[in-house]
Amino acid sequence: MRELVIDLDAIEANLNTYRKMAPGAKIMAVVKANAYGHGLYEVALKLDRAKVDYFGVADVDEALHLREGGLETPILAWLHDPNDMFTEALEANVELSVANLEQLERVADAARLTGKVGRIHLKVDTGLSRNGSSIEEWPALVTAVVGLCDEQLLECVGVFSHLSSTAEPDDRAQIALFDQAVETAKLLGLDFELRHLTASDGTISYPDANYEMVRIGVGLYGLSPFVDRAAAEFGLRPAMTARALVTQTKRVQADVGISYGYLARTTKETTLALVPIGYAEGLPRNASGKAEVSIKGKRYKIESRIAMDQFVIDVGDDDVVAGDEVVIFGDPAAGVPSADELAVAADTINYEIVTRMGGRFFSTFLGAVD
Ligand SMILES: *Cc1c(COP(=O)(O)O)cnc(C)c1O
């Protein structure tokens, strides 16, 4: 009745598109937040078989989930629970981002406890003001890491940072600071293989800053990382289609109020179709009166209030019956609304649209591997 169709072959094709856009760089597939709503394990398994170089996740728990599923590709986790002792992460060969001395000590303690070398990526804050060491603390952090590497408790795999994607001069200033931080780290004797900075947008905008690895999230799912440029411009294909079946239709007279608050009223005798998707599935309530859906190739606006479980559309005198397929969003090349269009209707970005899809949607995977 409610289905998310996830085209894993599109995700693999998007990986290959990014491989061509960042020749010579390793690719970290960012699969945090249930692979942006697409299904963590299924997506990761497909990418693992496509020989992606790395997985990137926010939480250690997401990484452990992939290891429990038997995936052996390197994984980096970068957003830490302040109480995590990191022993499970080290036992499972999960690489950890380190942003300050306190986190560094916890990883070193975990290495002492488990007898495993802690593989870390040092994160420097070059201007996003989120995760990462400040530039001021950076030399002291690097020096402490060099000491723990000498003791063979740790191995520093990489140095990384993340752009704010504000405007080119801001990003260029971050790139320059990143290069300086790398230089400082080398002067202080830090040995590491990988520098990584750019995500789906920066990989395209600043190919000179792709270094040894790029971290690709939204682009892998076939969505554009830019609000003003379509994914198709880069040869990317959306992997997620959200659809449902009309559960009921009804013929009503003119001047009938529709759904909560009567945002819409019929102006003539017409047919109403009930669609079993609501904000519990992640369809934003504030897209009421703005978003469009597609039935048999024709667009209909959701004029009335989106509720928790359902919404109603006015299909006029069109031949729409219970059981007809309603596409909420999918690949615009197929003539259906895109996640970008729904994002505009809901005053947000495509990232949020796909990531929030869930609730009672059932996922079907095309091109799944076993
Ligand atoms: C989410 C995230 C990414 C991926 O960003 P996209 O714009 O989706 O490619 C990369 N790096 C970090 C640190 C992130 O948090």
CSV table of C-alpha atoms and ligand atoms in Angstrom, one decimal:
chain,number,residue,atom,x,y,z
A,1,MET,CA,0.0,0.0,0.0
A,2,ARG,CA,2.9,2.3,0.8
A,3,GLU,CA,6.2,1.6,-0.9
A,4,LEU,CA,9.7,3.1,-1.1
A,5,VAL,CA,11.3,1.7,-4.2
A,6,ILE,CA,15.1,1.9,-3.9
A,7,ASP,CA,17.1,1.4,-7.1
A,8,LEU,CA,20.4,0.1,-5.9
A,9,ASP,CA,21.7,-0.1,-9.5
A,10,ALA,CA,21.2,3.7,-9.7
A,11,ILE,CA,23.3,4.1,-6.5
A,12,GLU,CA,26.1,2.0,-8.1
A,13,ALA,CA,25.9,4.0,-11.3
A,14,ASN,CA,26.1,7.2,-9.2
A,15,LEU,CA,29.2,5.8,-7.5
A,16,ASN,CA,30.8,5.2,-10.9
A,17,THR,CA,29.8,8.8,-11.9
A,18,TYR,CA,31.6,10.2,-8.9
A,19,ARG,CA,34.6,7.9,-9.5
A,20,LYS,CA,34.9,9.7,-12.9
A,21,MET,CA,34.5,13.1,-11.4
A,22,ALA,CA,37.2,12.5,-8.8
A,23,PRO,CA,39.8,10.4,-10.6
A,24,GLY,CA,42.6,9.2,-8.4
A,25,ALA,CA,40.7,9.8,-5.2
A,26,LYS,CA,39.3,7.1,-3.0
A,27,ILE,CA,35.5,7.3,-2.4
A,28,MET,CA,34.0,7.2,1.0
A,29,ALA,CA,30.3,6.4,0.7
A,30,VAL,CA,28.4,8.3,3.4
A,31,VAL,CA,25.7,6.0,4.6
A,32,LYS,CA,24.7,7.7,7.9
A,33,ALA,CA,21.1,8.1,8.9
A,34,ASN,CA,20.0,4.8,7.4
A,35,ALA,CA,21.8,5.7,4.1
A,36,TYR,CA,19.8,9.0,3.9
A,37,GLY,CA,16.6,7.0,4.4
A,38,HIS,CA,17.4,4.5,1.6
A,39,GLY,CA,18.2,1.5,3.9
A,40,LEU,CA,21.7,1.2,5.5
A,41,TYR,CA,22.4,-2.4,5.1
A,42,GLU,CA,21.1,-3.0,1.6
A,43,VAL,CA,22.8,0.2,0.3
A,44,ALA,CA,26.1,-0.7,2.0
A,45,LEU,CA,26.1,-4.2,0.8
A,46,LYS,CA,25.6,-3.1,-2.8
A,47,LEU,CA,28.4,-0.5,-2.5
A,48,ASP,CA,30.7,-3.1,-0.8
A,49,ARG,CA,30.2,-5.4,-3.8
A,50,ALA,CA,31.0,-2.4,-6.1
A,51,LYS,CA,34.3,-2.1,-4.2
A,52,VAL,CA,33.8,1.3,-2.7
A,53,ASP,CA,36.9,2.3,-0.6
A,54,TYR,CA,35.3,3.4,2.6
A,55,PHE,CA,32.0,3.9,4.4
A,56,GLY,CA,31.3,7.0,6.5
A,57,VAL,CA,28.8,7.2,9.3
A,58,ALA,CA,28.1,9.6,12.1
A,59,ASP,CA,27.6,7.2,15.0
A,60,VAL,CA,29.8,4.2,16.0
A,61,ASP,CA,26.5,2.2,16.3
A,62,GLU,CA,25.8,2.6,12.6
A,63,ALA,CA,29.3,1.3,11.9
A,64,LEU,CA,28.8,-1.7,14.3
A,65,HIS,CA,25.6,-2.5,12.5
A,66,LEU,CA,27.5,-2.8,9.2
A,67,ARG,CA,30.2,-5.0,10.8
A,68,GLU,CA,27.5,-7.2,12.4
A,69,GLY,CA,26.2,-7.6,8.8
A,70,GLY,CA,29.6,-9.0,7.8
A,71,LEU,CA,30.8,-6.0,5.8
A,72,GLU,CA,34.6,-5.6,6.0
A,73,THR,CA,35.2,-2.3,4.1
A,74,PRO,CA,36.9,0.3,6.2
A,75,ILE,CA,34.5,2.5,8.1
A,76,LEU,CA,34.9,5.9,9.7
A,77,ALA,CA,32.6,7.2,12.4
A,78,TRP,CA,32.8,10.8,13.4
A,79,LEU,CA,30.1,11.9,15.9
A,80,HIS,CA,30.8,10.4,19.3
A,81,ASP,CA,28.7,9.6,22.4
A,82,PRO,CA,30.7,11.3,25.3
A,83,ASN,CA,30.3,8.1,27.3
A,84,ASP,CA,31.4,5.6,24.5
A,85,MET,CA,34.6,3.8,25.7
A,86,PHE,CA,35.3,2.9,22.1
A,87,THR,CA,36.3,-0.7,22.9
A,88,GLU,CA,33.6,-2.2,20.7
A,89,ALA,CA,34.6,0.2,17.9
A,90,LEU,CA,38.2,-1.0,18.1
A,91,GLU,CA,37.3,-4.7,18.4
A,92,ALA,CA,35.2,-4.3,15.2
A,93,ASN,CA,37.9,-2.4,13.3
A,94,VAL,CA,35.9,0.8,13.1
A,95,GLU,CA,38.0,3.9,12.5
A,96,LEU,CA,37.3,6.9,14.6
A,97,SER,CA,37.4,10.6,14.1
A,98,VAL,CA,39.3,12.4,16.9
A,99,ALA,CA,38.6,16.1,17.5
A,100,ASN,CA,40.1,16.8,20.9
A,101,LEU,CA,42.4,15.5,23.6
A,102,GLU,CA,39.6,14.0,25.6
A,103,GLN,CA,38.4,11.8,22.7
A,104,LEU,CA,42.1,11.0,22.0
A,105,GLU,CA,42.6,9.7,25.5
A,106,ARG,CA,39.5,7.5,25.3
A,107,VAL,CA,40.7,5.9,22.0
A,108,ALA,CA,44.1,5.3,23.6
A,109,ASP,CA,42.5,3.8,26.7
A,110,ALA,CA,40.4,1.5,24.4
A,111,ALA,CA,43.6,0.5,22.6
A,112,ARG,CA,45.3,-0.4,25.9
A,113,LEU,CA,42.2,-2.4,27.0
A,114,THR,CA,41.6,-4.3,23.8
A,115,GLY,CA,45.2,-4.7,22.6
A,116,LYS,CA,44.0,-3.3,19.2
A,117,VAL,CA,45.7,-0.4,17.5
A,118,GLY,CA,43.2,2.5,17.3
A,119,ARG,CA,42.9,3.7,13.7
A,120,ILE,CA,42.0,7.4,13.8
A,121,HIS,CA,41.3,10.3,11.4
A,122,LEU,CA,42.1,13.7,13.0
A,123,LYS,CA,39.4,16.2,12.4
A,124,VAL,CA,40.3,19.9,12.2
A,125,ASP,CA,37.6,22.6,12.2
A,126,THR,CA,38.5,24.9,9.3
A,127,GLY,CA,35.5,27.1,9.6
A,128,LEU,CA,32.2,25.1,9.9
A,129,SER,CA,32.3,25.5,13.7
A,130,ARG,CA,31.0,22.1,14.3
A,131,ASN,CA,33.0,18.9,14.9
A,132,GLY,CA,36.8,19.1,14.9
A,133,SER,CA,39.8,20.6,16.7
A,134,SER,CA,40.1,24.3,16.7
A,135,ILE,CA,43.1,25.7,14.9
A,136,GLU,CA,44.5,26.9,18.2
A,137,GLU,CA,44.4,23.4,19.8
A,138,TRP,CA,45.6,21.6,16.7
A,139,PRO,CA,49.4,21.6,17.4
A,140,ALA,CA,48.9,20.2,20.9
A,141,LEU,CA,46.4,17.5,19.6
A,142,VAL,CA,48.8,16.5,16.8
A,143,THR,CA,51.7,16.3,19.2
A,144,ALA,CA,49.7,14.1,21.5
A,145,VAL,CA,48.8,11.8,18.6
A,146,VAL,CA,52.4,11.5,17.5
A,147,GLY,CA,53.3,10.3,21.0
A,148,LEU,CA,50.5,7.7,21.1
A,149,CYS,CA,51.5,6.5,17.6
A,150,ASP,CA,55.1,6.1,18.7
A,151,GLU,CA,53.8,3.9,21.6
A,152,GLN,CA,52.0,1.9,18.9
A,153,LEU,CA,48.6,2.4,20.5
A,154,LEU,CA,47.3,4.5,17.6
A,155,GLU,CA,47.7,4.8,13.9
A,156,CYS,CA,46.7,8.0,12.3
A,157,VAL,CA,45.1,7.1,9.0
A,158,GLY,CA,43.9,10.5,7.9
A,159,VAL,CA,43.4,14.2,8.5
A,160,PHE,CA,40.0,15.7,7.5
A,161,SER,CA,37.7,18.6,7.7
A,162,HIS,CA,34.3,19.7,6.3
A,163,LEU,CA,33.2,22.7,4.2
A,164,SER,CA,30.4,25.1,5.1
A,165,SER,CA,29.3,25.4,1.4
A,166,THR,CA,28.4,29.0,2.0
A,167,ALA,CA,30.1,30.8,-0.9
A,168,GLU,CA,33.3,30.1,-2.9
A,169,PRO,CA,35.5,32.6,-0.9
A,170,ASP,CA,34.4,31.0,2.4
A,171,ASP,CA,35.2,27.5,1.0
A,172,ARG,CA,38.5,28.7,-0.4
A,173,ALA,CA,39.4,30.1,3.0
A,174,GLN,CA,38.7,26.7,4.5
A,175,ILE,CA,40.7,24.9,1.9
A,176,ALA,CA,43.7,27.2,2.6
A,177,LEU,CA,43.3,26.6,6.4
A,178,PHE,CA,43.1,22.9,5.8
A,179,ASP,CA,46.3,22.9,3.8
A,180,GLN,CA,48.0,24.9,6.6
A,181,ALA,CA,46.8,22.4,9.3
A,182,VAL,CA,48.1,19.5,7.2
A,183,GLU,CA,51.4,21.3,6.9
A,184,THR,CA,51.6,21.9,10.6
A,185,ALA,CA,50.8,18.2,11.3
A,186,LYS,CA,53.6,17.1,9.0
A,187,LEU,CA,56.1,19.5,10.6
A,188,LEU,CA,55.2,18.0,13.9
A,189,GLY,CA,56.0,14.6,12.6
A,190,LEU,CA,52.5,13.1,12.0
A,191,ASP,CA,52.5,10.3,9.5
A,192,PHE,CA,49.2,9.7,7.6
A,193,GLU,CA,47.9,8.5,4.3
A,194,LEU,CA,44.7,10.3,3.6
A,195,ARG,CA,43.5,13.9,3.4
A,196,HIS,CA,39.8,14.3,2.9
A,197,LEU,CA,37.7,17.4,2.8
A,198,THR,CA,35.1,17.6,0.0
A,199,ALA,CA,31.6,16.1,0.0
A,200,SER,CA,29.1,15.7,-2.9
A,201,ASP,CA,29.2,19.4,-3.7
A,202,GLY,CA,32.9,20.3,-3.1
A,203,THR,CA,34.0,17.2,-5.1
A,204,ILE,CA,32.4,18.9,-8.2
A,205,SER,CA,33.2,22.5,-7.3
A,206,TYR,CA,36.8,22.2,-6.1
A,207,PRO,CA,38.4,19.2,-7.9
A,208,ASP,CA,41.8,20.6,-6.8
A,209,ALA,CA,40.8,19.9,-3.2
A,210,ASN,CA,39.7,16.3,-3.6
A,211,TYR,CA,43.1,15.1,-2.2
A,212,GLU,CA,43.3,11.3,-1.5
A,213,MET,CA,39.6,10.8,-0.7
A,214,VAL,CA,36.2,12.4,-1.1
A,215,ARG,CA,33.1,11.8,1.0
A,216,ILE,CA,30.0,11.3,-1.0
A,217,GLY,CA,26.5,11.3,0.5
A,218,VAL,CA,23.6,12.9,-1.3
A,219,GLY,CA,25.1,12.5,-4.8
A,220,LEU,CA,25.3,8.7,-4.4
A,221,TYR,CA,21.5,8.7,-3.9
A,222,GLY,CA,21.2,10.6,-7.2
A,223,LEU,CA,20.2,13.9,-5.7
A,224,SER,CA,21.9,17.2,-6.5
A,225,PRO,CA,24.0,18.8,-3.7
A,226,PHE,CA,23.2,22.2,-5.1
A,227,VAL,CA,19.8,23.9,-4.8
A,228,ASP,CA,20.1,25.6,-8.2
A,229,ARG,CA,21.4,22.7,-10.3
A,230,ALA,CA,19.6,19.5,-11.2
A,231,ALA,CA,21.1,16.0,-10.5
A,232,ALA,CA,20.8,15.1,-14.2
A,233,GLU,CA,23.3,17.8,-15.1
A,234,PHE,CA,25.9,15.7,-13.4
A,235,GLY,CA,24.6,12.4,-14.8
A,236,LEU,CA,23.2,11.4,-11.4
A,237,ARG,CA,20.0,9.3,-11.1
A,238,PRO,CA,17.6,9.5,-8.1
A,239,ALA,CA,17.4,6.1,-6.3
A,240,MET,CA,14.3,6.6,-4.3
A,241,THR,CA,10.7,6.5,-5.5
A,242,ALA,CA,7.9,7.0,-2.9
A,243,ARG,CA,4.6,5.7,-3.9
A,244,ALA,CA,1.2,4.4,-2.6
A,245,LEU,CA,-2.1,3.0,-3.9
A,246,VAL,CA,-5.3,5.0,-3.8
A,247,THR,CA,-7.3,3.4,-1.0
A,248,GLN,CA,-10.7,5.0,-1.8
A,249,THR,CA,-12.4,7.4,-4.1
A,250,LYS,CA,-15.6,9.2,-3.7
A,251,ARG,CA,-17.9,11.4,-5.8
A,252,VAL,CA,-18.8,14.6,-3.9
A,253,GLN,CA,-20.9,17.8,-4.7
A,254,ALA,CA,-19.7,21.4,-4.9
A,255,ASP,CA,-18.8,23.3,-1.8
A,256,VAL,CA,-17.6,20.3,0.2
A,257,GLY,CA,-14.8,21.0,2.7
A,258,ILE,CA,-11.8,18.6,2.5
A,259,SER,CA,-9.6,17.4,5.3
A,260,TYR,CA,-8.7,19.2,8.6
A,261,GLY,CA,-9.3,22.9,8.7
A,262,TYR,CA,-10.9,22.9,5.2
A,263,LEU,CA,-7.9,24.3,3.5
A,264,ALA,CA,-9.7,23.3,0.3
A,265,ARG,CA,-13.3,23.1,-0.8
A,266,THR,CA,-14.7,21.6,-4.0
A,267,THR,CA,-16.0,24.1,-6.5
A,268,LYS,CA,-18.1,21.6,-8.5
A,269,GLU,CA,-19.1,18.0,-8.4
A,270,THR,CA,-15.8,16.1,-8.4
A,271,THR,CA,-14.0,12.9,-7.4
A,272,LEU,CA,-11.8,12.8,-4.3
A,273,ALA,CA,-9.0,10.2,-4.0
A,274,LEU,CA,-7.6,9.2,-0.6
A,275,VAL,CA,-3.9,8.4,-0.4
A,276,PRO,CA,-2.6,6.5,2.7
A,277,ILE,CA,0.6,8.6,3.2
A,278,GLY,CA,0.9,11.2,6.0
A,279,TYR,CA,3.4,12.9,8.1
A,280,ALA,CA,4.0,9.7,9.9
A,281,GLU,CA,5.7,8.5,6.7
A,282,GLY,CA,7.7,11.7,6.6
A,283,LEU,CA,5.5,13.6,4.1
A,284,PRO,CA,5.9,17.2,5.5
A,285,ARG,CA,2.6,18.6,6.7
A,286,ASN,CA,3.8,22.1,5.7
A,287,ALA,CA,3.8,20.9,2.0
A,288,SER,CA,-0.1,21.0,2.3
A,289,GLY,CA,-1.4,23.2,-0.5
A,290,LYS,CA,1.9,23.1,-2.4
A,291,ALA,CA,3.2,19.7,-3.1
A,292,GLU,CA,2.1,17.8,-6.2
A,293,VAL,CA,1.8,14.0,-6.8
A,294,SER,CA,1.4,12.0,-10.0
A,295,ILE,CA,-1.2,9.5,-11.0
A,296,LYS,CA,-1.0,7.8,-14.4
A,297,GLY,CA,1.4,10.5,-15.6
A,298,LYS,CA,-0.9,13.4,-14.5
A,299,ARG,CA,0.0,15.9,-11.7
A,300,TYR,CA,-2.4,16.8,-8.9
A,301,LYS,CA,-1.7,19.3,-6.2
A,302,ILE,CA,-2.4,18.3,-2.6
A,303,GLU,CA,-4.7,21.3,-1.9
A,304,SER,CA,-6.0,20.1,1.4
A,305,ARG,CA,-4.3,19.4,4.8
A,306,ILE,CA,-1.8,16.5,4.9
A,307,ALA,CA,-2.7,14.4,8.0
A,308,MET,CA,-0.8,11.8,10.0
A,309,ASP,CA,-1.8,8.9,7.9
A,310,GLN,CA,-3.3,10.2,4.8
A,311,PHE,CA,-4.1,13.0,2.4
A,312,VAL,CA,-6.9,13.7,-0.2
A,313,ILE,CA,-6.6,14.9,-3.7
A,314,ASP,CA,-9.3,16.3,-6.0
A,315,VAL,CA,-9.0,14.4,-9.3
A,316,GLY,CA,-11.9,16.1,-11.0
A,317,ASP,CA,-13.6,13.9,-13.5
A,318,ASP,CA,-10.5,11.8,-14.2
A,319,ASP,CA,-10.7,8.1,-14.2
A,320,VAL,CA,-9.0,7.4,-10.9
A,321,VAL,CA,-10.0,4.4,-8.8
A,322,ALA,CA,-8.9,2.6,-5.6
A,323,GLY,CA,-5.7,0.7,-6.4
A,324,ASP,CA,-4.3,3.3,-8.8
A,325,GLU,CA,-0.7,4.1,-8.1
A,326,VAL,CA,0.2,7.6,-6.7
A,327,VAL,CA,3.8,8.7,-7.0
A,328,ILE,CA,4.8,11.1,-4.3
A,329,PHE,CA,8.3,11.7,-5.8
A,330,GLY,CA,10.8,9.8,-7.8
A,331,ASP,CA,13.0,10.3,-10.9
A,332,PRO,CA,11.9,13.5,-12.7
A,333,ALA,CA,13.1,11.9,-15.9
A,334,ALA,CA,10.0,9.6,-15.6
A,335,GLY,CA,7.8,12.7,-15.5
A,336,VAL,CA,7.0,12.4,-11.8
A,337,PRO,CA,7.7,15.1,-9.1
A,338,SER,CA,11.3,15.1,-7.8
A,339,ALA,CA,12.4,15.1,-4.2
A,340,ASP,CA,13.7,18.6,-5.0
A,341,GLU,CA,10.2,19.8,-5.9
A,342,LEU,CA,8.8,18.3,-2.7
A,343,ALA,CA,11.6,20.0,-0.8
A,344,VAL,CA,10.7,23.4,-2.3
A,345,ALA,CA,7.0,22.8,-1.4
A,346,ALA,CA,8.1,22.0,2.2
A,347,ASP,CA,10.6,24.8,2.5
A,348,THR,CA,13.5,22.4,2.9
A,349,ILE,CA,16.2,20.6,0.9
A,350,ASN,CA,16.2,17.3,-0.9
A,351,TYR,CA,18.5,15.8,1.7
A,352,GLU,CA,15.8,16.2,4.3
A,353,ILE,CA,13.0,14.8,2.1
A,354,VAL,CA,14.6,11.4,1.5
A,355,THR,CA,16.2,11.1,4.9
A,356,ARG,CA,12.8,11.6,6.7
A,357,MET,CA,10.9,9.0,4.7
A,358,GLY,CA,10.0,6.1,6.9
A,359,GLY,CA,7.0,5.4,9.1
A,360,ARG,CA,4.9,2.7,7.6
A,361,PHE,CA,6.6,2.7,4.2
A,362,PHE,CA,7.8,-0.8,3.1
A,363,SER,CA,11.0,-0.7,1.1
A,364,THR,CA,11.6,-2.7,-2.0
A,365,PHE,CA,15.1,-2.9,-3.4
A,366,LEU,CA,15.9,-3.2,-7.1
A,367,GLY,CA,19.3,-4.7,-8.0
A,368,ALA,CA,19.8,-6.1,-4.5
A,369,VAL,CA,22.8,-8.4,-4.0
A,370,ASP,CA,22.9,-11.4,-1.7
B,1,LIG,C1,27.0,14.1,5.9
B,1,LIG,C2,28.5,14.3,5.7
B,1,LIG,C3,29.1,14.2,4.4
B,1,LIG,C4,28.3,13.9,3.1
B,1,LIG,O1,27.7,15.1,2.6
B,1,LIG,P1,26.9,15.1,1.3
B,1,LIG,O2,26.7,16.6,1.0
B,1,LIG,O3,25.7,14.4,1.5
B,1,LIG,O4,27.8,14.5,0.2
B,1,LIG,C5,30.5,14.3,4.3
B,1,LIG,N1,31.2,14.6,5.4
B,1,LIG,C6,30.7,14.7,6.6
B,1,LIG,C7,31.6,15.1,7.7
B,1,LIG,C8,29.3,14.6,6.8
B,1,LIG,O5,28.8,14.8,8.0
